[in-house]
Amino acid sequence: MPDALTIGHYVPGDSVVHRLDSRVKLLLTMAYVIVLFFAVRPGAYAVLALLPLAGYLLARLPLRMVWQGLRPVVAVLLLTLILNALMTPGHPLYRIGRLAVTAEGLQVGVEMAVRLILLMVTSTLLTLTTSPIELTDGIESLLRPFRRLGVPAHELAMMMTIALRFIPTLLEEAQNILKAQQARGADFETGNLLRRARAMIPLLVPLFVGAFRRADELATAMEARCYHGGEGRTRYREYRIARSDWVAAAVTAAALLFVLVDRALGV
Amino acid sequence: MEACAVNSPVRRLAFGLTLVQMVRLAVLGAMAFALMFLAEVPLPPFPSFLKYDAGDVPAIFASLAMGPWGGALVELLKDGLYLLSGKSEFGWLGVLPNLLAGLALVTLTGLTARRFPTRWGAAAGMAGGAVAMAALLSALNYAWFLPVFYHLPSEAVAPMVVGTILPFNLVKAGISGALVLLLYPRLAPVVGVPVQDGRVLWSGSLLGVRHPR
């Protein structure tokens, strides 16, 4: 399962978008998601759609990836559209028995679908162009100001990094145990719910035991190398805000501001 | 090179945890994520987008073994990894309800088991946690997720919440709880679950103690 061994769907690259600081990308995405819910008029949606579109083009990602990301939620989107079209009161356009597709409903439904699509496409752009380890570093850096409130940013990031590193190992181990137990005649696929839950035990017990063994070994290794927390740590990856980060932030801020002003003036 | 005295095995780094505990929790977090990511099983009576995953099992395990906050950390790691993996279609907005529900489940379980460290104490904690999780998710879906996110009118939302979301989450937490009840005593000898008078204690700090095997 080569697919599962690499967590996430990060597409390595060297484009402008890839090279943006992960902190900037995280903050901009979060701001975008919030502002998205303030958009009301088609113009605002158009501006909001241009941002991720520019991102995909600048990142030199094939636009078919947008479709790939959307495919799993097409059913949900259609359901939203249909439910909204049918259940919003207003001028009926088309009657099906006692239900009517209303103009208002259709408008709200399309708006919601567009919103969800933009939400998805933008969230996906972040994880497509930023590796999980960069994102972790970015989150650590963004959480650092909250240290005074008792948020242990470094420790959280350390645990996250260890977890990231262990995922492929654990998946491989799980695969091995699964095959080993099947070779001994274990049956994971038949029977009712309780039976199948019970069948998980010969898989989970060795997995837990192996995981603990590895964790203890790693902790010993870290202690032997004088791990002492984040204080005074020097980093392998250093992040600096570059000019392109300022440009990206300025462009996004202008677009988001436009949306907010449009709402303030529009309604 | 000077030796480092900073790392005595009992040194607490953050959250009152030692390094060994933190690393073990990190690995449990990775395991929780792997179980959630890979092994999603559809539960027949429910619609196909509601799937069971055993991601809560390592988290409940952690909350029994090292208190509610250990479990909470595993949930945080699991959902954080899920967010980083990009598998969550709606980014952090989609992960948030899952995280809140998981936190409700594991902290209640951990707190109850700490008070009553027996099999039935843990079971009661998980039952309470399951109810809290289902109630919280139903409330979130009813008040925020479905109406605001999908803009569904409330008369369409109410039957959806009561008919599928509530029972599904009870079943989901129930299966995870059953798995934990089956697993925990079996892992006792290998990972050093505290034992009193020859019986497994269902709450302790096992992750902090390294036992020779």
GROMACS .gro file of C-alpha atoms in nm:
model
  480
    1MET     CA    1   0.000   0.000   0.000
    2PRO     CA    2   0.239   0.268  -0.119
    3ASP     CA    3  -0.037   0.525  -0.090
    4ALA     CA    4  -0.093   0.488   0.281
    5LEU     CA    5   0.275   0.491   0.365
    6THR     CA    6   0.314   0.854   0.281
    7ILE     CA    7   0.078   1.040   0.507
    8GLY     CA    8  -0.115   1.308   0.340
    9HIS     CA    9  -0.103   1.409  -0.019
   10TYR     CA   10   0.179   1.659  -0.016
   11VAL     CA   11   0.310   1.710  -0.367
   12PRO     CA   12   0.677   1.804  -0.343
   13GLY     CA   13   0.772   2.099  -0.555
   14ASP     CA   14   0.973   2.416  -0.570
   15SER     CA   15   0.714   2.671  -0.674
   16VAL     CA   16   0.651   3.009  -0.512
   17VAL     CA   17   0.359   2.861  -0.323
   18HIS     CA   18   0.564   2.569  -0.195
   19ARG     CA   19   0.834   2.806  -0.074
   20LEU     CA   20   0.597   3.035   0.116
   21ASP     CA   21   0.646   3.024   0.490
   22SER     CA   22   0.420   2.762   0.645
   23ARG     CA   23   0.315   3.004   0.918
   24VAL     CA   24   0.197   3.254   0.658
   25LYS     CA   25   0.010   2.984   0.470
   26LEU     CA   26  -0.157   2.857   0.789
   27LEU     CA   27  -0.271   3.203   0.898
   28LEU     CA   28  -0.393   3.300   0.552
   29THR     CA   29  -0.591   2.978   0.516
   30MET     CA   30  -0.751   3.024   0.855
   31ALA     CA   31  -0.845   3.384   0.777
   32TYR     CA   32  -0.983   3.275   0.439
   33VAL     CA   33  -1.205   3.008   0.594
   34ILE     CA   34  -1.351   3.259   0.838
   35VAL     CA   35  -1.407   3.533   0.579
   36LEU     CA   36  -1.564   3.280   0.342
   37PHE     CA   37  -1.869   3.271   0.567
   38PHE     CA   38  -1.914   3.647   0.530
   39ALA     CA   39  -1.935   3.649   0.152
   40VAL     CA   40  -2.279   3.737   0.017
   41ARG     CA   41  -2.266   3.864  -0.340
   42PRO     CA   42  -2.140   3.687  -0.653
   43GLY     CA   43  -1.859   3.939  -0.687
   44ALA     CA   44  -1.725   3.847  -0.345
   45TYR     CA   45  -1.737   3.476  -0.434
   46ALA     CA   46  -1.554   3.546  -0.758
   47VAL     CA   47  -1.275   3.723  -0.572
   48LEU     CA   48  -1.260   3.440  -0.319
   49ALA     CA   49  -1.242   3.184  -0.598
   50LEU     CA   50  -0.954   3.367  -0.766
   51LEU     CA   51  -0.728   3.323  -0.461
   52PRO     CA   52  -0.708   2.941  -0.457
   53LEU     CA   53  -0.710   2.935  -0.837
   54ALA     CA   54  -0.403   3.158  -0.843
   55GLY     CA   55  -0.253   2.933  -0.576
   56TYR     CA   56  -0.302   2.616  -0.782
   57LEU     CA   57  -0.164   2.780  -1.095
   58LEU     CA   58   0.139   2.931  -0.920
   59ALA     CA   59   0.207   2.599  -0.745
   60ARG     CA   60   0.197   2.435  -1.091
   61LEU     CA   61  -0.051   2.181  -0.963
   62PRO     CA   62  -0.268   2.023  -1.229
   63LEU     CA   63  -0.624   2.150  -1.194
   64ARG     CA   64  -0.749   1.794  -1.211
   65MET     CA   65  -0.631   1.768  -0.850
   66VAL     CA   66  -0.913   2.005  -0.759
   67TRP     CA   67  -1.158   1.758  -0.901
   68GLN     CA   68  -0.986   1.465  -0.729
   69GLY     CA   69  -1.021   1.643  -0.397
   70LEU     CA   70  -1.385   1.722  -0.462
   71ARG     CA   71  -1.492   1.375  -0.572
   72PRO     CA   72  -1.549   1.230  -0.223
   73VAL     CA   73  -1.788   1.513  -0.130
   74VAL     CA   74  -1.989   1.536  -0.451
   75ALA     CA   75  -2.273   1.340  -0.291
   76VAL     CA   76  -2.281   1.569   0.012
   77LEU     CA   77  -2.276   1.877  -0.213
   78LEU     CA   78  -2.565   1.749  -0.423
   79LEU     CA   79  -2.763   1.664  -0.110
   80THR     CA   80  -2.707   2.016   0.023
   81LEU     CA   81  -2.812   2.166  -0.306
   82ILE     CA   82  -3.127   1.956  -0.339
   83LEU     CA   83  -3.237   1.995   0.023
   84ASN     CA   84  -3.190   2.369   0.009
   85ALA     CA   85  -3.367   2.403  -0.324
   86LEU     CA   86  -3.666   2.210  -0.197
   87MET     CA   87  -3.697   2.332   0.157
   88THR     CA   88  -3.649   2.706   0.125
   89PRO     CA   89  -3.981   2.893   0.098
   90GLY     CA   90  -4.017   3.133  -0.194
   91HIS     CA   91  -4.138   3.159  -0.551
   92PRO     CA   92  -4.189   2.811  -0.691
   93LEU     CA   93  -4.014   2.744  -1.021
   94TYR     CA   94  -4.096   2.381  -1.065
   95ARG     CA   95  -4.333   2.156  -0.877
   96ILE     CA   96  -4.280   1.791  -0.792
   97GLY     CA   97  -4.592   1.678  -0.613
   98ARG     CA   98  -4.615   1.877  -0.290
   99LEU     CA   99  -4.255   1.992  -0.310
  100ALA     CA  100  -4.141   2.288  -0.510
  101VAL     CA  101  -3.804   2.404  -0.629
  102THR     CA  102  -3.795   2.771  -0.539
  103ALA     CA  103  -3.581   3.042  -0.690
  104GLU     CA  104  -3.462   3.142  -0.345
  105GLY     CA  105  -3.385   2.783  -0.256
  106LEU     CA  106  -3.185   2.733  -0.570
  107GLN     CA  107  -2.989   3.047  -0.497
  108VAL     CA  108  -2.914   2.948  -0.138
  109GLY     CA  109  -2.827   2.593  -0.246
  110VAL     CA  110  -2.581   2.708  -0.510
  111GLU     CA  111  -2.430   2.956  -0.268
  112MET     CA  112  -2.377   2.686  -0.006
  113ALA     CA  113  -2.227   2.448  -0.260
  114VAL     CA  114  -1.986   2.717  -0.381
  115ARG     CA  115  -1.891   2.794  -0.024
  116LEU     CA  116  -1.817   2.430   0.053
  117ILE     CA  117  -1.620   2.385  -0.266
  118LEU     CA  118  -1.406   2.691  -0.195
  119LEU     CA  119  -1.355   2.575   0.164
  120MET     CA  120  -1.236   2.236   0.043
  121VAL     CA  121  -1.020   2.358  -0.240
  122THR     CA  122  -0.838   2.607  -0.019
  123SER     CA  123  -0.780   2.366   0.271
  124THR     CA  124  -0.648   2.115   0.021
  125LEU     CA  125  -0.414   2.368  -0.137
  126LEU     CA  126  -0.244   2.413   0.201
  127THR     CA  127  -0.174   2.044   0.252
  128LEU     CA  128  -0.086   1.989  -0.113
  129THR     CA  129   0.192   2.247  -0.106
  130THR     CA  130   0.320   2.215   0.251
  131SER     CA  131   0.478   1.902   0.396
  132PRO     CA  132   0.338   1.778   0.730
  133ILE     CA  133   0.668   1.848   0.901
  134GLU     CA  134   0.669   2.211   0.781
  135LEU     CA  135   0.311   2.246   0.900
  136THR     CA  136   0.409   2.111   1.242
  137ASP     CA  137   0.696   2.357   1.264
  138GLY     CA  138   0.458   2.632   1.159
  139ILE     CA  139   0.204   2.541   1.425
  140GLU     CA  140   0.477   2.527   1.688
  141SER     CA  141   0.598   2.870   1.588
  142LEU     CA  142   0.245   3.014   1.590
  143LEU     CA  143   0.175   2.865   1.933
  144ARG     CA  144   0.492   3.004   2.087
  145PRO     CA  145   0.332   3.333   2.199
  146PHE     CA  146   0.080   3.127   2.400
  147ARG     CA  147   0.355   2.972   2.611
  148ARG     CA  148   0.283   3.221   2.884
  149LEU     CA  149  -0.068   3.082   2.908
  150GLY     CA  150   0.086   2.740   2.965
  151VAL     CA  151   0.066   2.601   2.611
  152PRO     CA  152   0.377   2.385   2.575
  153ALA     CA  153   0.433   2.458   2.206
  154HIS     CA  154   0.763   2.280   2.173
  155GLU     CA  155   0.650   1.963   2.348
  156LEU     CA  156   0.333   1.942   2.142
  157ALA     CA  157   0.531   1.982   1.821
  158MET     CA  158   0.786   1.727   1.938
  159MET     CA  159   0.510   1.472   2.000
  160MET     CA  160   0.353   1.551   1.666
  161THR     CA  161   0.686   1.504   1.487
  162ILE     CA  162   0.747   1.172   1.661
  163ALA     CA  163   0.397   1.060   1.573
  164LEU     CA  164   0.449   1.159   1.209
  165ARG     CA  165   0.770   0.965   1.198
  166PHE     CA  166   0.609   0.656   1.352
  167ILE     CA  167   0.311   0.633   1.121
  168PRO     CA  168   0.488   0.450   0.837
  169THR     CA  169   0.661   0.218   1.086
  170LEU     CA  170   0.336   0.133   1.259
  171LEU     CA  171   0.153   0.078   0.932
  172GLU     CA  172   0.420  -0.161   0.816
  173GLU     CA  173   0.413  -0.341   1.147
  174ALA     CA  174   0.033  -0.365   1.137
  175GLN     CA  175   0.058  -0.510   0.788
  176ASN     CA  176   0.312  -0.769   0.904
  177ILE     CA  177   0.108  -0.871   1.206
  178LEU     CA  178  -0.205  -0.897   0.994
  179LYS     CA  179  -0.036  -1.131   0.750
  180ALA     CA  180   0.129  -1.330   1.029
  181GLN     CA  181  -0.204  -1.384   1.205
  182GLN     CA  182  -0.380  -1.470   0.881
  183ALA     CA  183  -0.108  -1.724   0.811
  184ARG     CA  184  -0.196  -1.879   1.146
  185GLY     CA  185  -0.560  -1.896   1.043
  186ALA     CA  186  -0.695  -1.576   1.197
  187ASP     CA  187  -1.018  -1.461   1.038
  188PHE     CA  188  -1.079  -1.086   1.028
  189GLU     CA  189  -1.359  -1.071   0.777
  190THR     CA  190  -1.653  -1.289   0.874
  191GLY     CA  191  -1.900  -1.298   1.159
  192ASN     CA  192  -2.111  -1.040   1.333
  193LEU     CA  193  -1.995  -0.716   1.490
  194LEU     CA  194  -1.885  -0.864   1.823
  195ARG     CA  195  -1.700  -1.144   1.650
  196ARG     CA  196  -1.515  -0.905   1.427
  197ALA     CA  197  -1.430  -0.681   1.720
  198ARG     CA  198  -1.288  -0.984   1.899
  199ALA     CA  199  -1.090  -1.074   1.590
  200MET     CA  200  -0.911  -0.742   1.621
  201ILE     CA  201  -0.747  -0.849   1.947
  202PRO     CA  202  -0.471  -1.067   1.798
  203LEU     CA  203  -0.393  -0.769   1.577
  204LEU     CA  204  -0.406  -0.492   1.835
  205VAL     CA  205  -0.222  -0.661   2.123
  206PRO     CA  206   0.107  -0.717   1.935
  207LEU     CA  207   0.070  -0.374   1.779
  208PHE     CA  208   0.046  -0.207   2.121
  209VAL     CA  209   0.334  -0.412   2.258
  210GLY     CA  210   0.556  -0.330   1.962
  211ALA     CA  211   0.462   0.037   1.977
  212PHE     CA  212   0.553   0.061   2.344
  213ARG     CA  213   0.882  -0.113   2.284
  214ARG     CA  214   0.973   0.135   2.012
  215ALA     CA  215   0.860   0.430   2.220
  216ASP     CA  216   1.077   0.323   2.513
  217GLU     CA  217   1.376   0.274   2.286
  218LEU     CA  218   1.330   0.618   2.137
  219ALA     CA  219   1.294   0.780   2.480
  220THR     CA  220   1.614   0.611   2.595
  221ALA     CA  221   1.793   0.731   2.285
  222MET     CA  222   1.669   1.087   2.338
  223GLU     CA  223   1.776   1.087   2.700
  224ALA     CA  224   2.115   0.948   2.608
  225ARG     CA  225   2.153   1.243   2.370
  226CYS     CA  226   2.065   1.495   2.638
  227TYR     CA  227   1.720   1.592   2.510
  228HIS     CA  228   1.608   1.872   2.736
  229GLY     CA  229   1.310   2.037   2.575
  230GLY     CA  230   1.290   2.336   2.345
  231GLU     CA  231   1.508   2.573   2.549
  232GLY     CA  232   1.818   2.677   2.355
  233ARG     CA  233   1.748   2.440   2.068
  234THR     CA  234   1.914   2.502   1.733
  235ARG     CA  235   1.713   2.402   1.431
  236TYR     CA  236   1.785   2.210   1.115
  237ARG     CA  237   1.509   2.391   0.930
  238GLU     CA  238   1.506   2.768   0.977
  239TYR     CA  239   1.214   2.975   0.859
  240ARG     CA  240   1.229   3.339   0.756
  241ILE     CA  241   0.956   3.559   0.623
  242ALA     CA  242   1.059   3.651   0.269
  243ARG     CA  243   0.931   3.914   0.032
  244SER     CA  244   0.703   3.662  -0.142
  245ASP     CA  245   0.536   3.599   0.196
  246TRP     CA  246   0.457   3.969   0.230
  247VAL     CA  247   0.319   3.977  -0.122
  248ALA     CA  248   0.098   3.672  -0.063
  249ALA     CA  249  -0.025   3.815   0.266
  250ALA     CA  250  -0.097   4.156   0.110
  251VAL     CA  251  -0.287   4.010  -0.186
  252THR     CA  252  -0.493   3.780   0.036
  253ALA     CA  253  -0.561   4.055   0.288
  254ALA     CA  254  -0.679   4.288   0.011
  255ALA     CA  255  -0.912   4.022  -0.128
  256LEU     CA  256  -1.053   3.933   0.214
  257LEU     CA  257  -1.099   4.298   0.298
  258PHE     CA  258  -1.287   4.346  -0.027
  259VAL     CA  259  -1.526   4.067   0.073
  260LEU     CA  260  -1.587   4.219   0.417
  261VAL     CA  261  -1.639   4.569   0.279
  262ASP     CA  262  -1.870   4.429   0.012
  263ARG     CA  263  -2.081   4.272   0.282
  264ALA     CA  264  -2.083   4.584   0.494
  265LEU     CA  265  -2.198   4.794   0.200
  266GLY     CA  266  -2.415   4.539   0.031
  267VAL     CA  267  -2.682   4.431   0.272
  268MET     CA  268   3.161   1.645   2.680
  269GLU     CA  269   2.981   1.723   3.000
  270ALA     CA  270   2.716   1.486   3.114
  271CYS     CA  271   2.363   1.611   3.127
  272ALA     CA  272   2.199   1.586   3.464
  273VAL     CA  273   1.879   1.740   3.332
  274ASN     CA  274   1.730   1.410   3.227
  275SER     CA  275   1.665   1.210   3.534
  276PRO     CA  276   1.383   0.971   3.447
  277VAL     CA  277   1.143   1.153   3.676
  278ARG     CA  278   1.196   1.499   3.527
  279ARG     CA  279   0.865   1.643   3.422
  280LEU     CA  280   0.873   1.830   3.093
  281ALA     CA  281   0.522   1.952   3.022
  282PHE     CA  282   0.172   1.856   3.133
  283GLY     CA  283   0.350   1.692   3.428
  284LEU     CA  284   0.471   1.419   3.194
  285THR     CA  285   0.811   1.258   3.172
  286LEU     CA  286   0.988   1.211   2.842
  287VAL     CA  287   0.900   0.841   2.832
  288GLN     CA  288   0.534   0.922   2.884
  289MET     CA  289   0.538   1.184   2.613
  290VAL     CA  290   0.703   0.956   2.360
  291ARG     CA  291   0.461   0.675   2.444
  292LEU     CA  292   0.168   0.912   2.400
  293ALA     CA  293   0.310   1.029   2.068
  294VAL     CA  294   0.328   0.671   1.945
  295LEU     CA  295  -0.027   0.606   2.068
  296GLY     CA  296  -0.131   0.916   1.877
  297ALA     CA  297   0.030   0.780   1.562
  298MET     CA  298  -0.149   0.451   1.620
  299ALA     CA  299  -0.483   0.625   1.672
  300PHE     CA  300  -0.433   0.814   1.348
  301ALA     CA  301  -0.333   0.500   1.159
  302LEU     CA  302  -0.644   0.318   1.285
  303MET     CA  303  -0.864   0.612   1.188
  304PHE     CA  304  -0.696   0.662   0.852
  305LEU     CA  305  -0.684   0.304   0.734
  306ALA     CA  306  -0.934   0.084   0.901
  307GLU     CA  307  -1.268   0.253   0.848
  308VAL     CA  308  -1.550   0.000   0.854
  309PRO     CA  309  -1.902   0.082   0.740
  310LEU     CA  310  -2.168  -0.011   0.994
  311PRO     CA  311  -2.452  -0.161   0.791
  312PRO     CA  312  -2.765   0.012   0.923
  313PHE     CA  313  -2.610   0.358   0.895
  314PRO     CA  314  -2.549   0.560   0.577
  315SER     CA  315  -2.213   0.498   0.416
  316PHE     CA  316  -2.054   0.831   0.507
  317LEU     CA  317  -2.074   0.737   0.876
  318LYS     CA  318  -1.800   0.482   0.927
  319TYR     CA  319  -1.659   0.314   1.233
  320ASP     CA  320  -1.291   0.354   1.307
  321ALA     CA  321  -1.097   0.230   1.607
  322GLY     CA  322  -0.909   0.558   1.646
  323ASP     CA  323  -1.055   0.615   1.992
  324VAL     CA  324  -0.916   0.287   2.128
  325PRO     CA  325  -0.556   0.406   2.184
  326ALA     CA  326  -0.689   0.733   2.325
  327ILE     CA  327  -0.915   0.560   2.580
  328PHE     CA  328  -0.628   0.330   2.661
  329ALA     CA  329  -0.406   0.631   2.730
  330SER     CA  330  -0.668   0.798   2.945
  331LEU     CA  331  -0.706   0.483   3.155
  332ALA     CA  332  -0.335   0.430   3.179
  333MET     CA  333  -0.218   0.780   3.255
  334GLY     CA  334  -0.515   0.989   3.336
  335PRO     CA  335  -0.764   1.194   3.137
  336TRP     CA  336  -0.510   1.443   3.003
  337GLY     CA  337  -0.301   1.168   2.848
  338GLY     CA  338  -0.608   1.056   2.659
  339ALA     CA  339  -0.683   1.414   2.559
  340LEU     CA  340  -0.332   1.450   2.420
  341VAL     CA  341  -0.371   1.136   2.210
  342GLU     CA  342  -0.699   1.272   2.069
  343LEU     CA  343  -0.529   1.603   1.994
  344LEU     CA  344  -0.243   1.427   1.815
  345LYS     CA  345  -0.480   1.204   1.622
  346ASP     CA  346  -0.689   1.490   1.493
  347GLY     CA  347  -0.384   1.709   1.440
  348LEU     CA  348  -0.231   1.441   1.221
  349TYR     CA  349  -0.559   1.399   1.039
  350LEU     CA  350  -0.556   1.770   0.968
  351LEU     CA  351  -0.196   1.760   0.843
  352SER     CA  352  -0.268   1.457   0.627
  353GLY     CA  353  -0.512   1.664   0.424
  354LYS     CA  354  -0.765   1.385   0.439
  355SER     CA  355  -1.010   1.609   0.615
  356GLU     CA  356  -1.207   1.761   0.330
  357PHE     CA  357  -1.300   2.082   0.506
  358GLY     CA  358  -0.974   2.150   0.687
  359TRP     CA  359  -0.985   2.244   1.051
  360LEU     CA  360  -1.358   2.311   1.043
  361GLY     CA  361  -1.421   1.944   0.971
  362VAL     CA  362  -1.180   1.817   1.235
  363LEU     CA  363  -1.310   2.031   1.520
  364PRO     CA  364  -1.633   1.838   1.597
  365ASN     CA  365  -1.443   1.509   1.591
  366LEU     CA  366  -1.186   1.649   1.832
  367LEU     CA  367  -1.446   1.784   2.075
  368ALA     CA  368  -1.635   1.454   2.074
  369GLY     CA  369  -1.317   1.255   2.131
  370LEU     CA  370  -1.214   1.481   2.417
  371ALA     CA  371  -1.553   1.435   2.584
  372LEU     CA  372  -1.520   1.057   2.557
  373VAL     CA  373  -1.165   1.018   2.687
  374THR     CA  374  -1.167   1.277   2.965
  375LEU     CA  375  -1.489   1.141   3.117
  376THR     CA  376  -1.353   0.787   3.094
  377GLY     CA  377  -1.023   0.889   3.252
  378LEU     CA  378  -1.183   1.086   3.534
  379THR     CA  379  -1.427   0.808   3.623
  380ALA     CA  380  -1.162   0.538   3.607
  381ARG     CA  381  -0.935   0.741   3.831
  382ARG     CA  382  -1.211   0.756   4.090
  383PHE     CA  383  -1.314   0.389   4.053
  384PRO     CA  384  -1.014   0.195   3.920
  385THR     CA  385  -1.194  -0.129   3.847
  386ARG     CA  386  -1.324  -0.292   3.532
  387TRP     CA  387  -1.674  -0.168   3.604
  388GLY     CA  388  -1.553   0.179   3.691
  389ALA     CA  389  -1.381   0.200   3.355
  390ALA     CA  390  -1.686   0.056   3.180
  391ALA     CA  391  -1.912   0.309   3.351
  392GLY     CA  392  -1.675   0.588   3.255
  393MET     CA  393  -1.680   0.479   2.894
  394ALA     CA  394  -2.059   0.452   2.895
  395GLY     CA  395  -2.080   0.804   3.037
  396GLY     CA  396  -1.824   0.923   2.788
  397ALA     CA  397  -2.015   0.764   2.503
  398VAL     CA  398  -2.334   0.941   2.605
  399ALA     CA  399  -2.150   1.271   2.641
  400MET     CA  400  -1.987   1.227   2.301
  401ALA     CA  401  -2.312   1.140   2.126
  402ALA     CA  402  -2.493   1.427   2.297
  403LEU     CA  403  -2.219   1.675   2.213
  404LEU     CA  404  -2.202   1.571   1.848
  405SER     CA  405  -2.579   1.580   1.817
  406ALA     CA  406  -2.588   1.927   1.968
  407LEU     CA  407  -2.305   2.050   1.745
  408ASN     CA  408  -2.464   1.905   1.435
  409TYR     CA  409  -2.804   2.042   1.525
  410ALA     CA  410  -2.702   2.389   1.629
  411TRP     CA  411  -2.402   2.459   1.412
  412PHE     CA  412  -2.270   2.208   1.166
  413LEU     CA  413  -2.577   2.121   0.962
  414PRO     CA  414  -2.761   2.453   0.972
  415VAL     CA  415  -2.465   2.690   0.934
  416PHE     CA  416  -2.232   2.473   0.733
  417TYR     CA  417  -2.481   2.317   0.495
  418HIS     CA  418  -2.756   2.569   0.554
  419LEU     CA  419  -3.011   2.297   0.609
  420PRO     CA  420  -3.336   2.411   0.770
  421SER     CA  421  -3.392   2.283   1.124
  422GLU     CA  422  -3.699   2.074   1.040
  423ALA     CA  423  -3.478   1.871   0.807
  424VAL     CA  424  -3.196   1.855   1.061
  425ALA     CA  425  -3.382   1.726   1.367
  426PRO     CA  426  -3.480   1.379   1.232
  427MET     CA  427  -3.131   1.340   1.084
  428VAL     CA  428  -2.969   1.407   1.420
  429VAL     CA  429  -3.199   1.186   1.626
  430GLY     CA  430  -3.222   0.910   1.367
  431THR     CA  431  -2.860   0.866   1.267
  432ILE     CA  432  -2.602   1.085   1.439
  433LEU     CA  433  -2.708   1.007   1.795
  434PRO     CA  434  -2.734   0.626   1.765
  435PHE     CA  435  -2.431   0.604   1.539
  436ASN     CA  436  -2.204   0.773   1.789
  437LEU     CA  437  -2.339   0.560   2.074
  438VAL     CA  438  -2.262   0.247   1.873
  439LYS     CA  439  -1.923   0.379   1.770
  440ALA     CA  440  -1.815   0.461   2.124
  441GLY     CA  441  -1.966   0.133   2.243
  442ILE     CA  442  -1.752  -0.076   2.008
  443SER     CA  443  -1.439   0.116   2.103
  444GLY     CA  444  -1.523   0.069   2.470
  445ALA     CA  445  -1.575  -0.304   2.424
  446LEU     CA  446  -1.239  -0.331   2.250
  447VAL     CA  447  -1.069  -0.149   2.536
  448LEU     CA  448  -1.236  -0.375   2.793
  449LEU     CA  449  -1.107  -0.677   2.604
  450LEU     CA  450  -0.760  -0.538   2.540
  451TYR     CA  451  -0.661  -0.368   2.863
  452PRO     CA  452  -0.620  -0.673   3.089
  453ARG     CA  453  -0.436  -0.861   2.818
  454LEU     CA  454  -0.180  -0.588   2.784
  455ALA     CA  455  -0.132  -0.571   3.160
  456PRO     CA  456   0.169  -0.803   3.182
  457VAL     CA  457   0.349  -0.649   2.887
  458VAL     CA  458   0.315  -0.280   2.949
  459GLY     CA  459   0.306  -0.281   3.325
  460VAL     CA  460  -0.051  -0.200   3.419
  461PRO     CA  461  -0.059  -0.148   3.795
  462VAL     CA  462  -0.181  -0.458   3.975
  463GLN     CA  463  -0.321  -0.466   4.327
  464ASP     CA  464  -0.384  -0.795   4.511
  465GLY     CA  465  -0.342  -0.982   4.187
  466ARG     CA  466  -0.605  -0.774   4.008
  467VAL     CA  467  -0.558  -0.527   3.727
  468LEU     CA  468  -0.606  -0.167   3.834
  469TRP     CA  469  -0.800   0.024   3.568
  470SER     CA  470  -0.635   0.351   3.631
  471GLY     CA  471  -0.275   0.432   3.687
  472SER     CA  472   0.042   0.578   3.551
  473LEU     CA  473   0.161   0.272   3.369
  474LEU     CA  474   0.306   0.472   3.086
  475GLY     CA  475   0.548   0.637   3.322
  476VAL     CA  476   0.687   0.319   3.472
  477ARG     CA  477   0.921   0.108   3.274
  478HIS     CA  478   0.886  -0.252   3.362
  479PRO     CA  479   1.140  -0.515   3.272
  480ARG     CA  480   1.000  -0.772   3.038
   0.00000   0.00000   0.00000
